[in-house]
Tab-separated table of C-alpha atoms in Angstrom:
chain	number	residue	atom	x	y	z
A	9	MET	CA	119.042	40.634	68.504
A	10	ASP	CA	116.708	37.783	68.431
A	11	ASP	CA	114.694	36.617	72.516
A	12	PRO	CA	114.863	32.862	72.029
A	13	GLY	CA	112.230	32.797	74.821
A	14	ARG	CA	109.305	34.845	72.844
A	15	VAL	CA	106.730	33.324	70.918
A	16	VAL	CA	106.642	35.339	68.728
A	17	PRO	CA	109.713	33.237	65.942
A	18	TYR	CA	111.607	36.989	65.765
A	19	ALA	CA	111.750	39.988	67.920
A	20	TYR	CA	113.181	43.713	66.813
A	21	PHE	CA	115.670	44.982	69.222
A	22	TYR	CA	114.600	49.099	68.942
A	23	ARG	CA	111.966	49.867	71.309
A	24	TYR	CA	110.334	53.531	72.295
A	25	LEU	CA	111.625	54.701	75.108
A	26	PRO	CA	110.019	55.024	77.811
A	27	PHE	CA	108.528	58.497	78.125
A	28	VAL	CA	107.140	56.899	74.907
A	29	ALA	CA	104.800	54.483	77.243
A	30	TYR	CA	103.915	56.543	79.857
A	31	THR	CA	103.234	59.517	78.241
A	32	ILE	CA	101.206	58.863	75.036
A	33	GLY	CA	100.727	54.364	75.504
A	34	VAL	CA	98.648	55.313	79.265
A	35	ALA	CA	96.776	57.301	76.955
A	36	ALA	CA	95.910	55.339	74.146
A	37	ASN	CA	95.490	52.101	76.705
A	38	ALA	CA	92.370	54.889	78.975
A	39	VAL	CA	90.532	54.624	75.560
A	40	GLU	CA	89.150	52.087	73.280
A	41	PRO	CA	91.617	50.440	71.674
A	42	ARG	CA	89.671	51.470	67.963
A	43	THR	CA	88.833	55.014	69.616
A	44	ALA	CA	93.495	55.380	70.347
A	45	TYR	CA	94.249	54.556	66.380
A	46	TRP	CA	91.351	56.779	64.754
A	47	VAL	CA	92.392	59.262	67.649
A	48	TRP	CA	95.990	58.274	66.327
A	49	VAL	CA	95.106	58.997	62.695
A	50	ALA	CA	93.477	62.735	63.122
A	51	ILE	CA	97.431	63.590	64.623
A	52	THR	CA	99.414	62.202	62.114
A	53	GLU	CA	97.027	63.371	59.261
A	54	ALA	CA	97.165	66.939	61.377
A	55	LEU	CA	100.806	66.836	61.647
A	56	LEU	CA	100.900	66.161	57.517
A	57	VAL	CA	99.509	68.913	57.202
A	58	LEU	CA	100.615	71.603	59.307
A	59	CYS	CA	103.968	70.754	57.501
A	60	ILE	CA	101.931	71.501	54.545
A	61	ILE	CA	101.833	74.642	56.292
A	62	GLY	CA	105.234	74.984	57.082
A	63	THR	CA	106.363	74.125	53.582
A	64	ARG	CA	104.201	76.645	51.990
A	65	ARG	CA	105.810	79.575	54.777
A	66	ILE	CA	109.028	79.029	53.459
A	67	THR	CA	108.468	79.366	49.980
A	68	ASP	CA	107.426	81.554	47.642
A	69	ASP	CA	107.608	80.246	44.202
A	70	ASP	CA	103.970	78.229	43.405
A	71	ASP	CA	105.430	75.253	41.490
A	72	LEU	CA	108.590	74.428	44.059
A	73	PHE	CA	105.600	73.608	46.906
A	74	ALA	CA	103.356	72.704	45.020
A	75	SER	CA	106.201	70.034	44.396
A	76	LEU	CA	107.035	70.529	48.179
A	77	ALA	CA	103.623	69.489	49.330
A	78	ALA	CA	103.031	66.938	47.035
A	79	MET	CA	106.645	64.991	48.247
A	80	TRP	CA	104.677	65.483	51.914
A	81	LEU	CA	101.445	64.143	50.483
A	82	MET	CA	102.662	60.895	48.545
A	83	PHE	CA	104.445	59.633	50.227
A	84	THR	CA	103.842	55.894	51.527
A	85	PRO	CA	105.532	55.299	53.892
A	86	PHE	CA	103.268	57.756	55.583
A	87	TYR	CA	100.318	55.601	54.723
A	88	ILE	CA	102.248	52.356	56.444
A	89	GLU	CA	102.371	54.759	59.845
A	90	GLN	CA	98.816	55.185	59.876
A	91	TYR	CA	98.054	52.072	60.311
A	92	MET	CA	100.981	50.691	62.828
A	93	GLY	CA	101.057	53.079	65.123
A	94	GLN	CA	104.866	54.109	64.544
A	95	LEU	CA	106.473	58.424	65.868
A	96	THR	CA	108.844	58.569	63.003
A	97	PHE	CA	106.654	60.905	60.342
A	98	ALA	CA	105.814	62.276	64.282
A	99	MET	CA	109.803	62.666	64.276
A	100	ALA	CA	109.850	63.323	60.972
A	101	ALA	CA	106.969	66.743	61.438
A	102	LEU	CA	109.406	67.187	64.536
A	103	SER	CA	112.599	67.851	63.106
A	104	PHE	CA	111.025	70.145	60.110
A	105	ALA	CA	110.297	72.325	62.643
A	106	PHE	CA	113.388	72.339	64.167
A	107	ALA	CA	114.547	72.621	60.650
A	108	ILE	CA	112.649	75.782	60.304
A	109	ALA	CA	112.836	77.737	63.333
A	110	PHE	CA	116.299	77.369	63.274
A	111	LEU	CA	116.628	78.817	60.501
A	112	LYS	CA	114.626	81.500	61.050
A	113	GLY	CA	117.024	82.139	63.515
A	114	ARG	CA	114.594	81.506	66.049
A	115	LEU	CA	117.359	79.695	68.196
A	116	LEU	CA	115.134	78.545	71.233
A	117	ALA	CA	111.669	77.615	69.415
A	118	ALA	CA	114.366	75.460	66.942
A	119	GLU	CA	115.572	73.475	70.436
A	120	GLY	CA	112.311	73.117	71.247
A	121	TRP	CA	111.279	71.231	68.580
A	122	TRP	CA	114.548	69.131	68.594
A	123	TRP	CA	114.390	67.805	72.196
A	124	ALA	CA	111.393	66.943	71.579
A	125	GLY	CA	111.975	64.482	68.419
A	126	VAL	CA	114.415	63.060	70.794
A	127	VAL	CA	112.909	62.222	74.250
A	128	ILE	CA	110.266	60.871	72.126
A	129	LYS	CA	112.180	59.237	69.371
A	130	HIS	CA	116.101	59.023	70.172
A	131	LEU	CA	116.590	59.270	66.229
A	132	THR	CA	117.040	62.648	66.485
A	133	VAL	CA	120.200	62.456	68.577
A	134	LEU	CA	121.664	61.818	64.801
A	135	TYR	CA	121.926	65.832	64.908
A	136	VAL	CA	124.369	66.718	68.369
A	137	PRO	CA	127.156	66.506	65.150
A	138	ILE	CA	125.289	69.845	63.796
A	139	LEU	CA	124.543	71.184	66.345
A	140	LEU	CA	128.000	71.348	68.042
A	141	ARG	CA	129.125	72.576	65.264
A	142	VAL	CA	127.054	76.032	65.379
A	143	ARG	CA	128.239	75.730	69.280
A	144	ARG	CA	124.953	74.824	70.462
A	145	TYR	CA	126.128	72.975	72.530
A	146	ARG	CA	123.729	74.117	75.872
A	147	ALA	CA	120.712	72.166	73.300
A	148	VAL	CA	122.544	69.039	73.053
A	149	ILE	CA	124.099	68.981	77.065
A	150	VAL	CA	119.884	69.805	78.046
A	151	ALA	CA	118.790	66.980	75.293
A	152	GLY	CA	120.810	64.494	77.877
A	153	LEU	CA	119.399	65.706	81.266
A	154	LEU	CA	115.190	64.729	79.029
A	155	LEU	CA	116.809	61.922	77.744
A	156	ALA	CA	119.166	61.045	81.771
A	157	VAL	CA	115.578	62.365	83.485
A	158	THR	CA	112.401	60.570	81.379
A	159	THR	CA	114.635	57.543	81.146
A	160	VAL	CA	116.635	56.302	84.143
A	161	PRO	CA	114.412	56.550	86.454
A	162	TYR	CA	112.363	53.578	84.459
A	163	LEU	CA	115.422	52.035	83.817
A	164	LEU	CA	116.047	52.024	87.644
A	165	LEU	CA	112.750	50.793	89.040
A	166	ARG	CA	111.491	47.887	85.863
A	167	GLY	CA	114.975	47.571	84.504
A	168	HIS	CA	115.722	47.172	80.914
A	169	GLY	CA	114.847	43.956	81.054
């Protein structure tokens, strides 16, 4: 969906949720752009390290771990993510934490990771059918409430245009 009022020849329809703008966006604007960029790179690298540590914790097989860690380390869109400042890798890391906690039976922790992912980048709502299938209705309801609480006030005050 293009916006003919824009100066650039095209515009992507996707927008981050207001929560991201009023948390990460405000924090990034509080410092110089170069500083914000390098802080973002450091956070993204820390998430990568945590994902590798999490991978190690779910396998005792050294060869399997090496293969899985290589997947984290050689995933080339990660570098574009650092350059552009997207939240897709952060969402993937939260999804990974969700999966690990869920598989280990730590259901409240799993839901917490999922809720954070939903509020940061709503693509993780794709897990709703899985959660409904395993009867985690409360998790889905809380996610809906979190989305409403963090989004509706913005839309009411500012409009969505």
